[in-house]
Amino acid sequence: MDVAYVNPFISATVKTFEMMMKCDVKPGAPTVKKDASFSFDISGVIGLSGDALGAIALSFPKDVALKAVSAMIGSECTEIDYEVTDGIGEITNIIAGNAKIGLSKFNLSISLPNIIIGKDHTIQSLSDIPALLVPFASTIGNFSMEVALKTP
Amino acid sequence: MDVAYVNPFISATVKTFEMMMKCDVKPGAPTVKKDASFSFDISGVIGLSGDALGAIALSFPKDVALKAVSAMIGSECTEIDYEVTDGIGEITNIIAGNAKIGLSKFNLSISLPNIIIGKDHTIQSLSDIPALLVPFASTIGNFSMEVALKTP
């Protein structure tokens, strides 16, 4: 995929964390994901389709997920319960929804999110459509985004 | 979601395993998933969008995933490598693609698949759109499908 296509996802992530979690987020350089080397505790995954096909995954260590959802809903979350999985799904949904505006030429629509829970899980794309991996550092901790987009 | 909408996913799964893996698959009764009680080693996840929004996840224990992909590609897989993750992604893709034909009134399109690897991971939907869980028994072992569909 063209690296430029990851930019709407990056700016959507920065804006979403700033607006909804009042949290300052700094993106690192996107890299082509070579292997399933990063592992996390909870991920939000959502599909994109239209004139391009895609998928986005936002992956968090448990403590960062708890802090992000706590900040979003304004009450402290201490365990990964439905409130937290719904929150992570909602964050993923909002980011994908914002990113598609910057990719309007592909007329993308977004699916329902799935939320993955599991210590040290990894996420992969099909090997012929390598995902771009974007690390994020934030005031509540580090997390990561993977974006795969198959353009016409 | 209307339980009837899960039927195209069930028949697509049975047909796909029969045609591609020469494997006899028996679906169990779909149930509304109450909690993240089932856990697996590898899952294929794909999003659906159009006049309805959805997501489907196919989840396998490691040994069943290896046997399924081995049967599909006609050579023995012994570890979860790219061949296996691509295979699980492809199986998920084919099942979603077949199921959408039975749901043509929703003009669904399907996203790229993501493949989740991680011992005992669980998959959830947003709590206001409960997923239907379908257990499958097959000659190569048991696996499971989760379908969430938000219809207009």
mmCIF file with all atom_site columns, C-alpha atoms in Angstrom, chain A residues 33-36 45-50 53-57 82 85-86 89-90 109-129 148-150, chain B residues 33-36 45-50 53-57 82 85-86 89-90 109-129 148-150:
data_model
loop_
_atom_site.group_PDB
_atom_site.id
_atom_site.type_symbol
_atom_site.label_atom_id
_atom_site.label_alt_id
_atom_site.label_comp_id
_atom_site.label_asym_id
_atom_site.label_entity_id
_atom_site.label_seq_id
_atom_site.pdbx_PDB_ins_code
_atom_site.Cartn_x
_atom_site.Cartn_y
_atom_site.Cartn_z
_atom_site.occupancy
_atom_site.B_iso_or_equiv
_atom_site.pdbx_formal_charge
_atom_site.auth_seq_id
_atom_site.auth_comp_id
_atom_site.auth_asym_id
_atom_site.auth_atom_id
_atom_site.pdbx_PDB_model_num
ATOM 1  C CA . LYS A 1 33  ? 5.161   -4.840  9.251  1.00 0.00 ? 33  LYS A CA 1
ATOM 2  C CA . LYS A 1 34  ? 7.487   -7.754  8.678  1.00 0.00 ? 34  LYS A CA 1
ATOM 3  C CA . ASP A 1 35  ? 6.362   -10.193 11.323 1.00 0.00 ? 35  ASP A CA 1
ATOM 4  C CA . ALA A 1 36  ? 4.019   -10.517 14.256 1.00 0.00 ? 36  ALA A CA 1
ATOM 5  C CA . VAL A 1 45  ? -10.297 -4.397  14.742 1.00 0.00 ? 45  VAL A CA 1
ATOM 6  C CA . ILE A 1 46  ? -12.492 -2.973  12.006 1.00 0.00 ? 46  ILE A CA 1
ATOM 7  C CA . GLY A 1 47  ? -12.870 -3.637  8.293  1.00 0.00 ? 47  GLY A CA 1
ATOM 8  C CA . LEU A 1 48  ? -13.075 -1.149  5.435  1.00 0.00 ? 48  LEU A CA 1
ATOM 9  C CA . SER A 1 49  ? -14.576 -1.774  2.030  1.00 0.00 ? 49  SER A CA 1
ATOM 10 C CA . GLY A 1 50  ? -15.579 0.203   -1.019 1.00 0.00 ? 50  GLY A CA 1
ATOM 11 C CA . LEU A 1 53  ? -10.390 -2.895  0.805  1.00 0.00 ? 53  LEU A CA 1
ATOM 12 C CA . GLY A 1 54  ? -8.820  -2.540  4.182  1.00 0.00 ? 54  GLY A CA 1
ATOM 13 C CA . ALA A 1 55  ? -8.562  -3.358  7.834  1.00 0.00 ? 55  ALA A CA 1
ATOM 14 C CA . ILE A 1 56  ? -7.350  -1.400  10.822 1.00 0.00 ? 56  ILE A CA 1
ATOM 15 C CA . ALA A 1 57  ? -6.328  -2.705  14.231 1.00 0.00 ? 57  ALA A CA 1
ATOM 16 C CA . TYR A 1 82  ? -17.899 -4.678  28.703 1.00 0.00 ? 82  TYR A CA 1
ATOM 17 C CA . THR A 1 85  ? -14.356 -3.530  25.325 1.00 0.00 ? 85  THR A CA 1
ATOM 18 C CA . ASP A 1 86  ? -17.184 -1.260  24.136 1.00 0.00 ? 86  ASP A CA 1
ATOM 19 C CA . GLY A 1 89  ? -14.526 -0.762  19.894 1.00 0.00 ? 89  GLY A CA 1
ATOM 20 C CA . GLU A 1 90  ? -15.915 2.765   19.877 1.00 0.00 ? 90  GLU A CA 1
ATOM 21 C CA . SER A 1 109 ? -17.561 2.152   4.410  1.00 0.00 ? 109 SER A CA 1
ATOM 22 C CA . ILE A 1 110 ? -16.677 0.668   7.758  1.00 0.00 ? 110 ILE A CA 1
ATOM 23 C CA . SER A 1 111 ? -17.841 -2.580  9.337  1.00 0.00 ? 111 SER A CA 1
ATOM 24 C CA . LEU A 1 112 ? -18.750 -3.340  12.938 1.00 0.00 ? 112 LEU A CA 1
ATOM 25 C CA . PRO A 1 113 ? -15.693 -3.522  15.179 1.00 0.00 ? 113 PRO A CA 1
ATOM 26 C CA . ASN A 1 114 ? -14.501 -6.668  16.907 1.00 0.00 ? 114 ASN A CA 1
ATOM 27 C CA . ILE A 1 115 ? -12.573 -6.468  20.126 1.00 0.00 ? 115 ILE A CA 1
ATOM 28 C CA . ILE A 1 116 ? -9.845  -9.031  20.788 1.00 0.00 ? 116 ILE A CA 1
ATOM 29 C CA . ILE A 1 117 ? -8.839  -9.839  24.354 1.00 0.00 ? 117 ILE A CA 1
ATOM 30 C CA . GLY A 1 118 ? -5.860  -12.034 25.102 1.00 0.00 ? 118 GLY A CA 1
ATOM 31 C CA . LYS A 1 119 ? -2.462  -11.664 26.681 1.00 0.00 ? 119 LYS A CA 1
ATOM 32 C CA . ASP A 1 120 ? 0.271   -11.264 24.066 1.00 0.00 ? 120 ASP A CA 1
ATOM 33 C CA . HIS A 1 121 ? -1.925  -11.742 21.026 1.00 0.00 ? 121 HIS A CA 1
ATOM 34 C CA . THR A 1 122 ? -0.671  -10.597 17.638 1.00 0.00 ? 122 THR A CA 1
ATOM 35 C CA . ILE A 1 123 ? -2.548  -9.485  14.550 1.00 0.00 ? 123 ILE A CA 1
ATOM 36 C CA . GLN A 1 124 ? -1.641  -10.195 10.957 1.00 0.00 ? 124 GLN A CA 1
ATOM 37 C CA . SER A 1 125 ? -2.839  -9.316  7.502  1.00 0.00 ? 125 SER A CA 1
ATOM 38 C CA . LEU A 1 126 ? -2.657  -11.505 4.449  1.00 0.00 ? 126 LEU A CA 1
ATOM 39 C CA . SER A 1 127 ? 1.032   -11.697 3.538  1.00 0.00 ? 127 SER A CA 1
ATOM 40 C CA . ASP A 1 128 ? 0.498   -10.279 0.034  1.00 0.00 ? 128 ASP A CA 1
ATOM 41 C CA . ILE A 1 129 ? -1.062  -7.110  1.498  1.00 0.00 ? 129 ILE A CA 1
ATOM 42 C CA . ALA A 1 148 ? -3.756  -2.606  5.582  1.00 0.00 ? 148 ALA A CA 1
ATOM 43 C CA . LEU A 1 149 ? -5.301  -1.116  2.461  1.00 0.00 ? 149 LEU A CA 1
ATOM 44 C CA . LYS A 1 150 ? -5.609  -2.766  -0.941 1.00 0.00 ? 150 LYS A CA 1
ATOM 45 C CA . LYS B 1 33  ? -23.141 -14.918 22.928 1.00 0.00 ? 33  LYS B CA 1
ATOM 46 C CA . LYS B 1 34  ? -23.394 -13.815 26.534 1.00 0.00 ? 34  LYS B CA 1
ATOM 47 C CA . ASP B 1 35  ? -19.753 -13.516 27.484 1.00 0.00 ? 35  ASP B CA 1
ATOM 48 C CA . ALA B 1 36  ? -16.263 -14.137 26.176 1.00 0.00 ? 36  ALA B CA 1
ATOM 49 C CA . VAL B 1 45  ? -11.844 -11.775 11.426 1.00 0.00 ? 45  VAL B CA 1
ATOM 50 C CA . ILE B 1 46  ? -13.514 -9.884  8.603  1.00 0.00 ? 46  ILE B CA 1
ATOM 51 C CA . GLY B 1 47  ? -15.841 -6.902  8.412  1.00 0.00 ? 47  GLY B CA 1
ATOM 52 C CA . LEU B 1 48  ? -19.037 -6.464  6.397  1.00 0.00 ? 48  LEU B CA 1
ATOM 53 C CA . SER B 1 49  ? -20.600 -3.198  5.372  1.00 0.00 ? 49  SER B CA 1
ATOM 54 C CA . GLY B 1 50  ? -23.324 -1.977  3.062  1.00 0.00 ? 50  GLY B CA 1
ATOM 55 C CA . LEU B 1 53  ? -23.017 -3.620  9.153  1.00 0.00 ? 53  LEU B CA 1
ATOM 56 C CA . GLY B 1 54  ? -21.375 -6.734  10.397 1.00 0.00 ? 54  GLY B CA 1
ATOM 57 C CA . ALA B 1 55  ? -18.367 -8.715  11.451 1.00 0.00 ? 55  ALA B CA 1
ATOM 58 C CA . ILE B 1 56  ? -17.558 -12.398 11.374 1.00 0.00 ? 56  ILE B CA 1
ATOM 59 C CA . ALA B 1 57  ? -14.885 -14.271 13.284 1.00 0.00 ? 57  ALA B CA 1
ATOM 60 C CA . TYR B 1 82  ? 2.446   -17.249 7.073  1.00 0.00 ? 82  TYR B CA 1
ATOM 61 C CA . THR B 1 85  ? -2.314  -17.341 8.713  1.00 0.00 ? 85  THR B CA 1
ATOM 62 C CA . ASP B 1 86  ? -2.900  -16.686 4.998  1.00 0.00 ? 86  ASP B CA 1
ATOM 63 C CA . GLY B 1 89  ? -7.573  -15.431 6.306  1.00 0.00 ? 89  GLY B CA 1
ATOM 64 C CA . GLU B 1 90  ? -8.542  -16.961 2.978  1.00 0.00 ? 90  GLU B CA 1
ATOM 65 C CA . SER B 1 109 ? -19.157 -5.808  0.762  1.00 0.00 ? 109 SER B CA 1
ATOM 66 C CA . ILE B 1 110 ? -16.378 -7.472  2.705  1.00 0.00 ? 110 ILE B CA 1
ATOM 67 C CA . SER B 1 111 ? -13.172 -5.987  4.068  1.00 0.00 ? 111 SER B CA 1
ATOM 68 C CA . LEU B 1 112 ? -9.676  -7.447  4.191  1.00 0.00 ? 112 LEU B CA 1
ATOM 69 C CA . PRO B 1 113 ? -9.341  -10.159 6.817  1.00 0.00 ? 113 PRO B CA 1
ATOM 70 C CA . ASN B 1 114 ? -7.183  -9.889  9.916  1.00 0.00 ? 114 ASN B CA 1
ATOM 71 C CA . ILE B 1 115 ? -5.759  -12.974 11.520 1.00 0.00 ? 115 ILE B CA 1
ATOM 72 C CA . ILE B 1 116 ? -5.398  -13.055 15.305 1.00 0.00 ? 116 ILE B CA 1
ATOM 73 C CA . ILE B 1 117 ? -2.817  -15.328 16.899 1.00 0.00 ? 117 ILE B CA 1
ATOM 74 C CA . GLY B 1 118 ? -2.663  -15.798 20.635 1.00 0.00 ? 118 GLY B CA 1
ATOM 75 C CA . LYS B 1 119 ? -3.259  -18.589 23.096 1.00 0.00 ? 119 LYS B CA 1
ATOM 76 C CA . ASP B 1 120 ? -6.727  -18.375 24.668 1.00 0.00 ? 120 ASP B CA 1
ATOM 77 C CA . HIS B 1 121 ? -7.757  -15.117 23.065 1.00 0.00 ? 121 HIS B CA 1
ATOM 78 C CA . THR B 1 122 ? -11.425 -14.185 22.974 1.00 0.00 ? 122 THR B CA 1
ATOM 79 C CA . ILE B 1 123 ? -13.365 -12.022 20.557 1.00 0.00 ? 123 ILE B CA 1
ATOM 80 C CA . GLN B 1 124 ? -16.208 -9.673  21.393 1.00 0.00 ? 124 GLN B CA 1
ATOM 81 C CA . SER B 1 125 ? -18.629 -7.418  19.603 1.00 0.00 ? 125 SER B CA 1
ATOM 82 C CA . LEU B 1 126 ? -20.054 -4.191  20.913 1.00 0.00 ? 126 LEU B CA 1
ATOM 83 C CA . SER B 1 127 ? -22.403 -5.143  23.738 1.00 0.00 ? 127 SER B CA 1
ATOM 84 C CA . ASP B 1 128 ? -25.422 -3.501  22.116 1.00 0.00 ? 128 ASP B CA 1
ATOM 85 C CA . ILE B 1 129 ? -25.009 -5.681  19.001 1.00 0.00 ? 129 ILE B CA 1
ATOM 86 C CA . ALA B 1 148 ? -22.695 -9.878  14.400 1.00 0.00 ? 148 ALA B CA 1
ATOM 87 C CA . LEU B 1 149 ? -25.003 -8.059  11.993 1.00 0.00 ? 149 LEU B CA 1
ATOM 88 C CA . LYS B 1 150 ? -26.672 -4.711  12.527 1.00 0.00 ? 150 LYS B CA 1
#
